Every structure is written in C-alpha cells, then in structure tokens.
Amino acid sequence: MKRAKRITIKDIAEHAGVSKSTVSLVLQNSPLIPEGTSEKVRKSIDALGYVYNRAAANLRTRRSHIVGVIISDIGNPFFSELVTSMENSLEPHGIVVMLTNIAENPERQRKAIATLMEHNVDGLFLSPARNATIDDLGPLKNSSIPAVFVNRYIPDYACNYVGGDNVLGTRMAVEYLLDQGHREIAFIGGDEGSSSRKERVQGYLDAFRKSGIEPPAGLNILTTGNRKGGYSGIRSLLDEGVRPTAAFCYNDVIALGVMLGLESRGIKPGGDFAVFGFDDISEAELWTPSLSTVAISPETLGKRAAALLLEKIENNSTNERILVSPRLMIRESSGDSL
Amino acid sequence: MKRAKRITIKDIAEHAGVSKSTVSLVLQNSPLIPEGTSEKVRKSIDALGYVYNRAAANLRTRRSHIVGVIISDIGNPFFSELVTSMENSLEPHGIVVMLTNIAENPERQRKAIATLMEHNVDGLFLSPARNATIDDLGPLKNSSIPAVFVNRYIPDYACNYVGGDNVLGTRMAVEYLLDQGHREIAFIGGDEGSSSRKERVQGYLDAFRKSGIEPPAGLNILTTGNRKGGYSGIRSLLDEGVRPTAAFCYNDVIALGVMLGLESRGIKPGGDFAVFGFDDISEAELWTPSLSTVAISPETLGKRAAALLLEKIENNSTNERILVSPRLMIRESSGDSL
DNA sequence: GTGTTTAATTGGAACGTTACAATGAGTACG
DNA sequence: CGTACTCATTGTAACGTTCCAATTAAACAC
C-alpha cells in the first residue's frame, strides 16, 4: 500500500494560485499579507486538509517547540502531578512535552537525555535518578541546551534548579513535634545518596540543635521510597524494641506506609503516635487519619520550573536556583500534644 | 550570543576523511561498512561531540519515532500507570512518547490531536475526553495515521481499541454481591455519556437479570469522577433516606470517596456495608479496609495497546478491538455474606 | 508623464539527513 | 589481459519548511 502522498505547502500554493512563500507567510500570520490573500489561502488549506509539518520547519528555524521531561519515577503521584502542572503551563505557549520515565535508573537517564537531544528539544526538565552523577548526564553536560533540574540535582554540577526548601520544611515540622513535647522522633525512609534526603536530615538535626536538645540515636533509618518501605521500616524499628513517640518520614508515600505499619502493631497514628510526611500528595488529606505533612506543592514547583525554562529558552543567561518555601499542613496524624 | 554552530554529519565526514553518505551509513550501522571505516567515523563522532538530528532524518524517512499519547486525566493514577506502561513498552523500540493531558476537555483534545499530528507522530494513543464526539477528533478522522483508543472510545467511530471488558467485569462483581445476599445494591458515580459508564451499568443490570432479580430503583446515581464525588454522592444518597446495603462504584477513586463518606456517617465499609470499585489502582490494596475491586491492570492495558500500535505502524491493517478480561479482587471492603 | 515610495509577492538557497544510482578499486576467472 | 563481479564509497536529489534578497505592482507626488 503506497503511503498517501503528503499534502505540502506547495500543493496548497498551487491550489490557491500563489507562491509557497506566500503560503508560509500566511501560516505565520504575517502582517505583510492582506486579508484577501490570506483568506484565499486558508480556504485551500481547509479544502486539501493540509497539516503543517513542524519537523520540516524545525529544521530551518532551530526551534522544535518540544521540551523534554525526564522523571525519576512517575509511579509517584508527586511526580505525575508535577508533570501535569508543567504540561499545563507549557501548553499555552504551543510547546509540547516529551515524557520519559527513567524509574530511578541512571542508565536509562543517560539514554533518555541522548534521545531527547536527538529530537532537538528546546529545553529539558530533569529530575535525576537517585545516585546519578555528572557522567549520567551524557551529552547534556557539554551542550548549551537550557535545562532545569527539578526537585533533585546532581552534586557539584552547576545548573538551574527549582525545588522545595528541604532543610527549612523539615526543620519546621520537627520543631512542631518538639513543641508538642516529643523527644524520641524517628527519621524514616529515603535512601542514601539522594541530595534531598541529606537536606531533610540536616533540617531534622537543625531543629534539635536550635532547641538545644540532643537528637536521639538509632532512630534514623533508610527504606525504599514507597509504601512498603515505610510499612516494613517502622515494623523493623519496633521489632528492635525501640519505641519512638513520633516519626518524621522522608515523604508522604512512606508516611502512609508507616501508618499502616503502626496500625498492624496496634499503635494508633495520630493518637498514640505522631506521624509527619513530606510532599502533601493528594491522598494525604483524604487518608484516615489525615496526614500532617510538609507541603511543597508539585503544582507550584511545575509552574516555577516552566517559567524558568521558558525564560532560559528565550535568553540563556546564568544559572538560577529557586527554592520554594514549604507550608506546614497540620492534620490528624500528628495528634495533640503529649 | 551567537547560537553555537551545530555539528553535522558533514563536519564529521570532513574530520574522518570520508563522505557524508558514508557517515550516514555508519550511523545506521549498515553491513556495507567495514569495521575499519566505521571505527574511524565513530572516533570523529566522539571527538566532535556530534549529536544526531532526528528531525532532519525524519523529513527524509517519514518516520519520527514519536508516538503521541493523549490522556483524558493524568491526575487519575490509573492513567498515569497506563502511560508508564506504554512508555516502558515503547522505549526498547527507540520510540519516545509525547504526552498531552486534556483534562477531560474536548477542546483541548482537538488541539492536542492537531499539534501531535503537526509533530509527525508515527502513531497515537487516545483516551478521549468524556462526551467527545467524532468532531473532536479534528484532523485525525480523515488521516491515515495509526491510532489506538484506550479504555474509552468514541461512539460510532471505527477504530482500534484496547480496553477492559466493562460489561463482564461489572457483572462479575455484582453477581458476587448478589451471591452474598445483597439486594439493595447502588451503582455510584461516573458521569453520563461516557461509554464505559454505559457498559458498566449494562453489566450491573445484566447481573440482576441473569439471576432473575428485579434491580432496585433510585440507586443509580451520577457523580464527578474523583474522591469528592464518591464522598458526597453516598452522603446525599443517605440523606435522602435510602439505605442500600452495598455499592458498586464506577471506579476505585470514587469507591475510596464512598468509603470515607460512609465512615463520616458512622457506617463501617466492609462491616455494615459492602463496597466494590473498578480499576484496582495501587491504593486499593493498601487502604483500610482494603478495597474489593475489578482489576483491569493498566499495565496490561498499556502493554497490549503498545503492541497493537506498533503492529499498526508496521502494517496498517484493519481495525482491531481487544477486550482484556478483568479479574475480581475480593478484599475486605466487600465484607462477609449478610 | 516620470520618478519615488510603499506594499505584495516570489524565487531559490538553506536546514541536516537519507536513498539511489553511479563510480572506482580490487579480485577472480577463463 | 580483458571481462565480470564484488565490495566500498560517493555525488546529488529529495524531504517540507523558512528567510532573504529581489521583483513586480500599485500608489503617490510633482
């Protein structure tokens, strides 16, 4: 079956009795073209069912109107909300999103970057895989294409960055717990090496230090970043006989798992035990008990990131680093004071 | 700032002392090229930091290696899992995904289709907006580009389709509830006009009919498709004084809302009241009580859809309609028999 | 009328790749 | 030694746009 011949600008030029240059000008609605001509051309466009070929135009203009989005783990609702927000902010500018999920795999990240660059993206959002290093940036690292790192960044690599203020957010939450009278506060979850975990631990320690209280020992544990991680994390902690009164969790998903784990041991989160999360994913509010958490709205993050990238695409100036301040969402899971 | 001159196939041809045709052949690792030459070329590629320009190639080959994905609502985890699965199946084929979220808006759907077609996608996945009609397909409807409708389709429009078997799945669930002794079974949620709601209602009625039982009146209500919809839906039903003993919900998200709504009225889902969902999103299993539901795994759906689209891209044959059979996931929320 | 300005239109060279037909250099055969 | 092959390589015309310089047409001033 012969592939149907594509209708091109040239065909519609013939049909309308003008040159292809004129058609091109109409397409970009240039002020040079008087109403009469452009209407004639538009009629031919409808008549022949022409569809614009952006790839061809791209070749000439060096602007693809595509941005790449590389996400470490779309399974996580935080990231899917983030992507949605980016897409929403970009769509009005006629920019379309190429999405790649790398499932925390540096190898895939590398490949994704290469592929997106081959597709000529105008810019790139990158939420790098955990443990990714400069080498996992592939051809991006000595290219001039605008990139914005979101939510995570790569140590020792100068870049545009938009993220929540991890240190501040965690400190606020832990200070809140301290105010409530808690002392044995566990830090649960996340895995080593991620920059944001480091920052959150930092905030956790800062809160103690600023209050002149010695942080408890043996209560800082690593887990995988999903519900199961939180679930088994808290259980193994309890199994060791340690009995904290509160837990600050690396993120909401883990916190939900922690709550399930507590319940499975007959401990009532929000009643007997205070639980704090981080992210404010949409489940947080609707869970029973509702989850107290540090809100860095993925929506704001996406908006800021989009604005920043658009600006960098326009005029590629120096790198910027934007920290959006978190808000404390106090709900049922953090309970009343002791 | 002058935009850095792009390194092209021509530059590396010069550098390697061959013609650009040869370089092109190396790039496609053609068997015509002996090891020596290709190695020489590859060295130049590394040395100059060349990156392949797919848009240019595309112009010649008419294959973009892009597929478009249009999703009615990515906020819904079912769809984000679906997208993830598609992306995973496509990535090994060197195909990249262009994602557009249309937020159930037919206007945006139309625009999305047009934009993706301008970008020359090799194929299209489409989960159409509710109430979308043939007209909302824009240029797609008389184009020959392979499209696969997923999870929803447009009435009276011949197309490739991959979806769960809504009728069967719902019938299985409602038959289960009937077996348990329930008679006053509500059908909650979804909004009118969506084809999948119609099918699920169909299955609901079929179950009654096949058992020779008259379906209850006044228990079939519409809601918005999110948690809030389920929450307020069941509450307003209870407010009217109706007292069903079980609810089949249009989807899991609504079912979770229904459970919250029941609890807010002192009714214990799983104990006093049986709740069934549809979709088996990942929360279903982890909620308390865990949600009984009809599982159409978005992962399988995505895989099947990807396979189908790939095949259609290879050889555009006649339309196919694939229904994947659901599985019943019996968990706590459907309780014990009455 | 002629010359000058302004407004519309157009030809053709890019953009970076691939595909095809053509060329050249070996090698083998009779 | 000429012919016929094979194997590597290459020149060049596409692909569908945009952009620039050039052309034509129309409008105006004197």
XYZ file of C-alpha atoms (C1' of nucleotides) in Angstrom:
736
model
C 0.000 0.000 0.000
C 1.549 3.236 -1.147
C 1.855 5.701 1.657
C -0.577 8.504 0.844
C 1.218 11.444 -0.672
C 1.548 14.161 1.854
C -0.100 17.497 1.182
C 2.530 20.185 1.381
C 2.716 23.907 1.367
C 3.493 23.652 -2.296
C 0.235 21.880 -3.093
C -1.801 24.463 -1.360
C 0.193 27.204 -3.090
C -0.800 25.767 -6.447
C -4.393 25.336 -5.397
C -4.633 28.921 -4.200
C -2.671 30.310 -7.122
C 0.110 31.888 -5.080
C 3.700 31.027 -4.310
C 4.763 28.812 -1.445
C 6.458 31.779 0.182
C 3.109 33.464 0.440
C 1.541 30.413 1.980
C 4.332 30.265 4.508
C 3.717 33.880 5.416
C 0.014 33.233 5.851
C 0.815 30.330 8.133
C 2.816 32.584 10.420
C 0.099 35.186 10.057
C 2.483 37.812 8.901
C 1.149 41.391 8.760
C 2.540 41.635 5.246
C -0.331 39.576 3.905
C -3.605 41.366 3.212
C -6.869 39.830 4.349
C -7.975 38.807 0.890
C -4.953 36.680 0.112
C -4.807 35.033 3.474
C -8.451 34.091 3.302
C -7.968 32.534 -0.103
C -5.052 30.539 1.186
C -6.881 29.428 4.283
C -9.677 28.125 2.123
C -7.287 25.977 0.155
C -5.808 24.700 3.396
C -9.208 23.501 4.528
C -10.091 22.142 1.139
C -6.993 19.996 0.838
C -6.790 19.026 4.500
C -3.274 20.301 4.899
C -1.388 19.641 8.086
C 1.627 21.704 8.971
C 4.912 19.855 9.230
C 6.702 21.085 12.281
C 9.693 18.840 11.796
C 10.433 20.476 8.481
C 10.014 23.936 9.903
C 12.145 22.999 12.839
C 14.991 22.141 10.534
C 15.022 25.699 9.326
C 14.161 27.614 12.473
C 16.055 25.556 15.001
C 13.144 25.671 17.366
C 11.268 22.451 17.885
C 8.648 23.611 20.354
C 9.295 20.438 22.234
C 10.640 20.220 25.733
C 11.839 17.033 27.265
C 10.763 15.904 30.701
C 12.773 13.245 32.415
C 11.210 11.942 35.558
C 12.838 9.642 38.037
C 9.645 7.825 38.933
C 6.222 8.611 37.556
C 4.686 5.946 39.707
C 4.990 8.532 42.452
C 1.939 10.806 42.359
C 4.072 13.755 43.343
C 5.848 13.496 40.031
C 2.773 12.862 37.977
C 1.218 15.999 39.431
C 4.434 17.816 38.691
C 4.350 16.738 35.064
C 0.723 17.721 34.747
C 1.495 21.156 36.048
C 4.427 21.607 33.669
C 2.349 20.499 30.752
C -0.398 22.922 31.725
C 2.000 25.841 31.875
C 3.680 24.965 28.617
C 0.640 24.189 26.512
C -0.488 27.818 26.142
C 2.905 28.580 24.634
C 2.412 25.947 21.972
C 5.065 23.776 23.496
C 4.591 20.077 23.788
C 6.113 17.697 26.270
C 8.161 14.620 25.560
C 7.999 12.460 28.617
C 10.419 9.816 29.725
C 10.277 7.820 32.869
C 13.625 6.521 33.990
C 12.470 4.538 37.018
C 15.448 5.691 39.095
C 17.811 4.062 36.660
C 20.895 6.130 35.751
C 21.446 4.055 32.646
C 18.003 4.898 31.349
C 18.524 8.502 32.312
C 21.564 8.689 30.138
C 19.786 7.162 27.214
C 16.758 9.391 27.725
C 18.885 12.509 27.631
C 20.569 11.397 24.453
C 17.304 10.539 22.746
C 15.624 13.774 23.716
C 18.581 15.748 22.471
C 18.417 13.932 19.162
C 14.834 15.037 18.981
C 16.038 18.578 19.230
C 14.203 19.600 22.349
C 14.230 23.314 23.064
C 14.824 22.594 26.717
C 14.850 19.923 29.335
C 13.354 19.281 32.739
C 15.269 16.782 34.698
C 14.519 15.077 37.920
C 17.611 12.904 38.026
C 17.765 9.342 39.219
C 18.986 8.835 42.720
C 22.736 8.438 42.828
C 23.077 9.833 39.345
C 26.386 11.541 38.799
C 27.681 14.024 36.302
C 28.588 11.176 33.990
C 24.972 10.148 33.764
C 24.178 13.399 32.030
C 25.677 12.158 28.792
C 25.777 14.715 26.005
C 23.854 17.237 28.092
C 26.847 18.249 30.118
C 28.695 19.999 27.346
C 25.730 21.187 25.421
C 24.174 24.593 25.596
C 20.596 23.474 25.733
C 18.662 25.022 28.603
C 17.959 22.561 31.363
C 16.143 22.931 34.640
C 16.627 20.429 37.398
C 13.558 19.881 39.440
C 13.294 18.614 42.961
C 16.682 16.972 42.820
C 20.003 17.990 41.485
C 23.363 16.495 40.860
C 26.064 17.291 43.372
C 28.852 19.509 42.082
C 27.091 20.324 38.852
C 26.161 23.931 38.173
C 22.625 24.137 36.886
C 19.233 25.764 37.022
C 17.293 24.343 39.881
C 13.778 24.562 41.207
C 12.930 22.685 44.316
C 11.358 22.849 47.697
C 13.371 24.065 50.624
C 14.039 20.718 52.214
C 16.047 21.964 55.137
C 13.542 24.607 56.122
C 10.489 22.394 55.636
C 11.835 19.567 57.724
C 13.032 21.900 60.413
C 9.578 23.448 60.670
C 7.945 20.058 61.020
C 10.372 18.714 63.576
C 10.219 21.933 65.573
C 6.461 21.496 65.620
C 6.853 17.982 67.012
C 9.350 19.198 69.612
C 6.903 21.893 70.660
C 4.307 19.205 71.157
C 6.619 17.590 73.650
C 8.038 14.799 71.505
C 11.669 13.890 72.004
C 12.067 10.401 70.543
C 11.414 11.443 66.965
C 12.449 8.980 64.291
C 13.552 9.951 60.807
C 12.222 7.288 58.487
C 12.957 6.456 54.908
C 14.563 7.571 51.722
C 17.752 6.074 50.542
C 21.241 7.198 50.987
C 22.904 9.442 48.493
C 19.888 11.420 47.425
C 20.602 15.073 47.943
C 17.134 15.792 49.237
C 17.409 13.167 51.941
C 20.627 14.759 53.093
C 18.947 18.119 53.292
C 15.968 16.789 55.186
C 18.180 15.056 57.694
C 20.003 18.332 58.015
C 16.733 20.126 58.825
C 15.863 17.404 61.303
C 19.139 17.868 63.132
C 18.916 21.651 62.928
C 15.577 21.605 64.720
C 17.056 19.709 67.647
C 20.172 21.803 67.742
C 18.290 25.098 67.668
C 16.165 23.917 70.586
C 19.242 22.841 72.492
C 18.093 19.238 72.599
C 20.252 16.246 71.842
C 18.881 14.316 68.822
C 18.066 10.689 69.699
C 20.381 7.957 68.467
C 19.474 4.952 66.361
C 16.259 6.453 65.079
C 17.421 7.469 61.620
C 16.711 4.653 59.180
C 16.799 4.128 55.431
C 13.997 2.452 53.451
C 12.859 2.163 49.862
C 10.814 5.149 48.785
C 7.386 3.541 48.587
C 4.595 2.447 50.916
C 6.121 -0.929 51.505
C 9.314 0.778 52.600
C 7.514 2.777 55.271
C 5.487 -0.209 56.331
C 8.385 -2.529 56.913
C 10.675 0.254 58.098
C 8.598 1.140 61.120
C 7.901 -2.511 61.867
C 11.542 -3.467 61.927
C 12.238 -0.454 64.130
C 9.572 -1.613 66.590
C 10.901 -5.148 66.367
C 14.225 -3.914 67.659
C 12.427 -2.779 70.757
C 12.941 0.916 70.112
C 9.836 2.912 70.881
C 9.797 6.409 69.393
C 6.746 8.613 70.002
C 6.804 10.287 66.651
C 8.173 9.871 63.168
C 9.160 12.348 60.544
C 9.038 10.494 57.227
C 11.107 11.244 54.188
C 7.943 11.550 52.119
C 4.180 11.072 52.229
C 4.140 7.762 50.490
C 6.478 6.367 53.113
C 4.441 8.036 55.840
C 1.296 6.280 54.672
C 3.176 3.007 54.831
C 4.379 3.874 58.314
C 0.801 4.486 59.421
C -0.256 1.121 58.053
C 2.699 -0.468 59.811
C 1.797 1.161 63.117
C -1.801 0.007 62.834
C -0.639 -3.517 62.101
C 1.054 -3.424 65.506
C -1.923 -1.965 67.281
C -0.494 1.530 67.512
C -2.859 4.309 66.525
C -1.217 7.001 64.380
C -2.449 10.406 65.455
C -3.453 9.018 68.823
C -0.564 7.092 70.326
C 1.993 8.239 67.826
C 2.611 11.330 65.714
C 3.424 10.926 62.041
C 4.680 13.579 59.680
C 5.169 13.296 55.949
C 6.646 15.437 53.244
C 5.145 16.447 49.855
C 1.426 16.771 50.511
C 0.263 14.406 47.809
C -3.465 14.372 47.334
C -4.022 11.235 49.397
C -2.557 12.941 52.432
C -5.693 14.907 53.083
C -8.114 12.070 52.482
C -6.468 9.294 54.461
C -7.766 8.281 57.853
C -6.229 9.717 59.902
C -5.376 12.563 57.574
C -1.642 13.032 57.243
C 0.228 16.011 58.620
C 2.861 16.925 56.146
C 5.191 19.470 54.671
C 3.601 20.854 51.542
C 5.699 21.651 48.562
C 3.006 21.748 46.016
C 4.105 19.984 42.871
C 1.876 22.398 41.088
C 3.857 25.460 42.154
C 7.044 23.608 41.514
C 5.931 22.780 37.982
C 4.820 26.329 37.315
C 8.044 27.851 38.549
C 10.118 25.362 36.665
C 8.195 26.003 33.475
C 8.546 29.748 33.824
C 12.249 29.399 34.447
C 12.797 27.106 31.495
C 10.831 29.348 29.154
C 12.954 32.262 30.212
C 16.163 30.297 29.712
C 14.999 29.297 26.264
C 14.405 32.933 25.374
C 17.721 34.161 26.652
C 20.118 31.694 28.034
C 21.516 33.650 30.937
C 23.308 32.447 34.038
C 22.072 29.616 36.208
C 19.418 30.213 38.788
C 18.433 28.371 41.886
C 14.885 28.762 43.107
C 13.780 27.375 46.441
C 10.085 27.443 47.076
C 9.128 27.660 50.727
C 7.110 24.827 52.129
C 3.981 25.132 54.193
C 3.158 23.020 57.222
C -0.104 21.150 56.879
C -1.140 20.176 60.351
C -3.713 17.400 60.250
C -4.795 14.480 62.374
C -1.752 12.217 62.120
C 0.431 14.492 64.208
C -2.019 14.227 67.093
C -2.359 16.531 70.069
C 0.450 17.461 72.355
C 1.732 14.761 74.667
C 25.357 35.469 21.885
C 25.720 33.597 18.637
C 23.996 30.243 18.768
C 26.791 27.677 18.663
C 27.171 26.217 15.210
C 25.711 22.796 15.129
C 27.976 19.867 14.373
C 26.562 17.990 11.429
C 27.173 14.796 9.604
C 29.145 16.847 7.123
C 31.588 18.075 9.754
C 32.312 14.628 10.948
C 32.685 13.449 7.333
C 35.400 16.016 6.837
C 37.072 15.171 10.092
C 37.113 11.476 9.296
C 38.063 11.990 5.684
C 35.073 10.256 4.162
C 31.866 11.389 2.504
C 28.721 12.207 4.388
C 26.996 9.253 2.757
C 29.475 7.001 4.461
C 28.873 8.646 7.791
C 25.158 8.191 7.342
C 25.674 4.519 6.637
C 27.803 4.143 9.742
C 25.072 5.789 11.777
C 22.568 3.208 10.652
C 25.177 0.551 11.169
C 24.869 -0.717 7.674
C 26.608 -4.010 6.897
C 28.133 -2.356 3.846
C 30.639 -0.559 6.005
C 33.751 -2.465 7.058
C 34.895 -2.333 10.653
C 37.878 -0.085 9.955
C 35.913 2.713 8.407
C 33.139 2.672 10.928
C 35.557 2.818 13.784
C 37.316 5.790 12.255
C 33.994 7.557 11.855
C 32.895 6.754 15.364
C 36.061 8.275 16.687
C 35.344 11.524 14.899
C 31.831 11.473 16.285
C 33.138 11.302 19.805
C 35.846 13.832 19.142
C 33.476 16.463 17.803
C 30.597 15.665 20.137
C 28.154 15.106 17.347
C 24.500 14.603 18.125
C 22.213 13.033 15.576
C 19.399 15.198 14.297
C 16.295 13.092 14.182
C 14.110 15.885 12.873
C 16.223 16.132 9.759
C 16.246 12.400 9.258
C 12.540 12.279 9.854
C 11.980 14.667 6.994
C 13.540 12.149 4.671
C 12.357 8.877 6.149
C 8.885 9.884 7.187
C 9.282 8.098 10.451
C 9.534 10.260 13.512
C 9.891 7.589 16.186
C 7.479 9.603 18.233
C 4.090 8.462 19.340
C 1.537 10.769 20.822
C -0.336 9.951 23.988
C -3.456 11.877 24.758
C -4.850 11.248 28.179
C -8.158 12.440 29.475
C -6.946 12.950 33.022
C -3.480 12.184 34.279
C -4.453 13.189 37.759
C -6.049 9.758 37.887
C -3.415 7.211 38.910
C -4.971 4.648 36.623
C -3.932 6.743 33.673
C -0.526 7.616 34.967
C 0.158 3.915 35.414
C -1.155 3.352 31.924
C 1.212 5.921 30.474
C 4.124 4.460 32.384
C 3.393 1.055 30.963
C 3.136 2.352 27.416
C 6.356 4.219 27.771
C 8.067 1.127 29.100
C 6.908 -0.981 26.170
C 7.847 1.607 23.600
C 11.225 2.630 24.901
C 13.022 -0.563 23.823
C 11.881 0.154 20.274
C 13.532 3.542 20.339
C 10.202 5.273 20.345
C 9.572 8.253 22.528
C 6.314 9.479 23.939
C 4.761 12.885 23.530
C 2.320 13.320 26.327
C -0.658 15.602 26.465
C -3.165 15.860 29.223
C -6.521 17.161 28.118
C -8.238 17.245 31.496
C -11.494 15.902 30.049
C -11.770 18.907 27.808
C -12.829 18.161 24.208
C -11.484 21.497 23.064
C -8.040 20.633 24.354
C -8.336 17.185 22.875
C -8.867 18.648 19.463
C -5.937 20.944 19.790
C -3.762 18.165 21.147
C -4.502 15.949 18.190
C -3.693 18.719 15.770
C -0.439 19.571 17.493
C 0.717 15.983 17.707
C -0.052 15.447 14.057
C 1.985 18.510 13.183
C 4.814 16.908 15.057
C 4.527 13.964 12.733
C 3.841 11.282 15.279
C 4.089 7.744 13.947
C 1.003 6.797 15.886
C -1.372 7.932 18.546
C -2.842 6.616 21.777
C -6.039 8.286 22.674
C -8.117 8.120 25.759
C -10.760 10.585 24.653
C -12.425 13.159 26.829
C -15.796 12.253 28.178
C -18.543 13.332 25.809
C -16.077 13.773 22.995
C -17.627 13.219 19.610
C -16.256 12.461 16.186
C -15.867 16.172 15.578
C -13.439 16.423 18.444
C -11.011 14.243 16.538
C -10.062 17.116 14.269
C -7.650 16.185 11.503
C -7.276 12.660 12.844
C -10.538 11.460 11.410
C -9.529 11.581 7.794
C -5.902 10.848 8.245
C -4.249 7.508 7.852
C -2.107 7.680 10.939
C -2.455 4.632 13.173
C -4.397 5.359 16.309
C -5.333 3.170 19.215
C -8.122 4.172 21.539
C -7.533 3.076 25.063
C -10.046 2.491 27.779
C -12.628 4.680 26.090
C -13.787 5.084 22.560
C -15.970 7.367 20.581
C -19.413 6.074 19.710
C -19.979 5.320 16.035
C -16.355 5.713 15.117
C -14.489 2.730 13.755
C -11.118 2.428 15.414
C -8.549 0.261 17.079
C -9.490 -0.203 20.655
C -7.960 -1.732 23.731
C -9.942 -1.711 26.906
C -11.179 -3.716 29.773
C -14.348 -5.674 29.426
C -16.590 -3.356 31.372
C -19.771 -5.327 30.997
C -18.227 -8.587 32.080
C -16.226 -7.094 34.938
C -19.179 -5.307 36.446
C -21.414 -8.321 36.029
C -18.919 -10.485 37.861
C -18.727 -8.057 40.755
C -22.451 -7.532 41.080
C -23.097 -11.265 40.818
C -20.662 -11.712 43.660
C -22.597 -9.208 45.762
C -25.877 -10.903 44.895
C -24.415 -14.239 45.943
C -23.521 -12.693 49.259
C -27.188 -11.941 49.760
C -27.208 -8.241 48.867
C -30.228 -6.906 47.009
C -30.156 -3.142 47.530
C -27.003 -2.561 45.548
C -26.312 1.008 44.489
C -24.433 1.980 41.356
C -22.430 5.049 42.230
C -20.586 7.546 40.145
C -19.244 8.370 36.769
C -20.904 10.888 34.589
C -23.380 10.447 31.869
C -22.334 9.968 28.296
C -19.102 8.118 28.911
C -19.236 4.866 27.019
C -17.609 2.929 29.829
C -20.225 4.037 32.319
C -22.923 2.812 29.983
C -21.226 -0.548 29.726
C -20.774 -0.891 33.450
C -24.402 -0.046 34.084
C -25.208 -2.662 31.479
C -23.205 -5.267 33.371
C -24.858 -4.206 36.606
C -28.316 -4.750 35.100
C -27.261 -7.991 33.406
C -26.252 -9.462 36.742
C -29.681 -8.836 38.189
C -31.463 -10.045 35.105
C -29.447 -13.257 34.867
C -30.296 -14.004 38.488
C -33.961 -13.264 37.873
C -33.962 -10.453 40.405
C -35.507 -7.052 39.827
C -32.838 -4.299 40.021
C -33.617 -1.741 42.739
C -34.880 1.681 41.683
C -33.373 5.041 42.561
C -29.962 3.638 43.411
C -28.148 4.577 40.243
C -26.520 7.970 40.692
C -24.054 10.151 38.826
C -21.097 11.913 40.439
C -17.857 13.553 39.381
C -15.109 11.031 38.828
C -12.948 11.767 41.850
C -12.898 11.076 45.575
C -15.019 14.061 46.405
C -17.650 12.756 44.003
C -17.879 9.439 45.803
C -17.804 11.113 49.184
C -20.672 13.477 48.536
C -22.514 11.008 46.327
C -23.043 8.412 49.040
C -23.791 11.102 51.607
C -26.529 12.651 49.541
C -27.953 9.202 48.900
C -28.076 8.530 52.637
C -29.541 11.969 53.210
C -32.467 11.022 51.034
C -33.197 8.237 53.457
C -32.342 5.455 51.046
C -30.347 2.707 52.698
C -28.598 0.351 50.308
C -26.505 -2.463 51.769
C -23.843 -2.401 49.102
C -22.428 -0.150 46.429
C -20.763 -0.904 43.168
C -18.740 2.177 42.279
C -17.857 3.354 38.815
C -14.195 3.344 39.749
C -11.791 2.922 42.651
C -11.204 6.575 43.228
C -14.923 7.075 43.689
C -15.110 3.962 45.851
C -12.475 5.355 48.205
C -14.543 8.509 48.482
C -17.621 6.430 49.177
C -15.822 4.635 51.990
C -14.815 7.941 53.528
C -18.395 9.155 53.158
C -19.756 6.050 54.854
C -17.332 6.415 57.741
C -18.317 10.051 58.149
C -21.832 8.779 58.781
C -20.770 6.081 61.158
C -21.207 3.247 58.700
C -18.345 0.791 58.535
C -17.422 -0.221 54.987
C -16.640 -3.911 54.879
C -18.603 -4.451 58.042
C -22.026 -2.857 57.737
C -21.796 -2.170 54.061
C -20.122 -3.757 51.053
C -18.167 -1.549 48.660
C -16.832 -2.522 45.269
C -14.635 -0.484 42.987
C -13.311 -0.798 39.491
C -9.710 -0.443 38.214
C -7.542 -1.790 41.029
C -5.342 1.234 41.416
C -2.460 0.689 43.757
C -4.152 2.344 46.734
C -6.940 -0.205 46.610
C -4.859 -2.847 48.261
C -3.353 -0.619 50.899
C -6.408 1.229 52.109
C -8.120 0.255 55.354
C -10.314 -1.605 54.750
C -8.689 -2.817 51.574
C -10.920 -2.273 48.579
C -12.568 -5.096 46.659
C -12.446 -4.205 43.048
C -12.488 -5.251 39.448
C -8.928 -5.349 38.203
C -8.106 -4.243 34.745
C -4.480 -3.712 35.172
C -3.403 -0.518 33.494
C -0.126 -2.246 32.943
C -1.602 -4.976 30.743
C -3.733 -2.425 29.014
C -0.698 -0.327 28.234
C 1.275 -3.310 27.023
C -1.481 -4.547 24.745
C -2.121 -1.098 23.404
C 1.561 -0.588 22.696
C 1.845 -3.920 20.913
C -1.206 -3.143 18.838
C 0.004 0.293 17.888
C 3.435 -0.970 16.941
C 1.845 -3.537 14.695
C -0.419 -0.951 13.087
C 2.574 1.244 12.451
C 4.365 -1.606 10.725
C 1.455 -2.608 8.536
C -1.665 -0.593 8.770
C -4.264 -3.336 8.541
C -7.893 -3.330 9.539
C -9.140 -2.119 12.890
C -8.984 -4.368 15.891
C -10.850 -4.369 19.119
C -9.186 -6.006 22.078
C -11.037 -6.550 25.319
C -8.925 -7.641 28.225
C -10.782 -9.721 30.770
C -10.958 -8.348 34.260
C -10.189 -10.182 37.432
C -12.176 -9.920 40.630
C -10.089 -8.820 43.584
C -12.003 -9.783 46.667
C -10.748 -7.871 49.669
C -12.069 -6.519 52.934
C -14.446 -3.828 51.712
C -16.950 -6.278 50.293
C -17.355 -7.867 53.709
C -18.725 -11.288 54.559
C -22.063 -12.571 53.407
C -25.098 -10.984 55.000
C 4.172 61.516 -17.664
C 8.153 60.436 -14.813
C 10.299 59.298 -10.666
C 9.859 57.701 -5.843
C 7.953 55.281 -2.203
C 5.340 51.594 -0.319
C 3.001 47.277 -0.398
C 2.653 42.327 -2.110
C 4.647 38.713 -3.871
C 8.122 35.479 -5.228
C 12.462 32.520 -6.443
C 15.742 29.991 -4.569
C 19.132 28.796 -1.192
C 19.425 26.983 3.096
C 18.440 23.439 7.241
C 20.647 18.008 8.204
C 19.529 13.929 6.935
C 18.628 9.522 3.619
C 18.249 6.920 -0.747
C 19.525 5.893 -5.131
C 22.224 5.489 -8.925
C 26.822 5.796 -10.205
C 31.820 5.378 -9.705
C 36.189 3.181 -8.558
C 39.110 -0.239 -6.855
C 40.160 -4.695 -6.174
C 39.804 -9.791 -7.075
C 38.802 -13.911 -9.669
C 38.135 -16.260 -13.824
C 38.836 -18.042 -18.391
C 44.903 -9.432 -20.472
C 40.141 -8.376 -20.804
C 35.767 -9.192 -18.579
C 32.800 -9.777 -14.955
C 31.982 -9.450 -10.282
C 32.024 -7.822 -5.720
C 32.840 -4.501 -2.206
C 33.390 0.416 -0.598
C 32.448 4.674 -1.376
C 30.333 8.870 -3.074
C 27.558 12.836 -5.592
C 23.291 14.516 -5.720
C 18.473 14.958 -5.478
C 14.961 14.742 -2.475
C 12.108 15.765 2.196
C 8.833 20.450 3.665
C 9.700 24.353 5.636
C 11.668 29.492 6.363
C 14.218 33.501 5.208
C 16.371 36.825 2.433
C 17.003 39.450 -1.431
C 14.851 40.586 -5.483
C 10.951 41.601 -8.281
C 6.562 43.382 -9.542
C 2.535 46.117 -8.825
C 0.243 49.856 -7.032
C 0.019 54.438 -5.140
C 1.526 58.865 -4.749
C 3.898 63.409 -5.548
C 5.327 66.760 -8.614
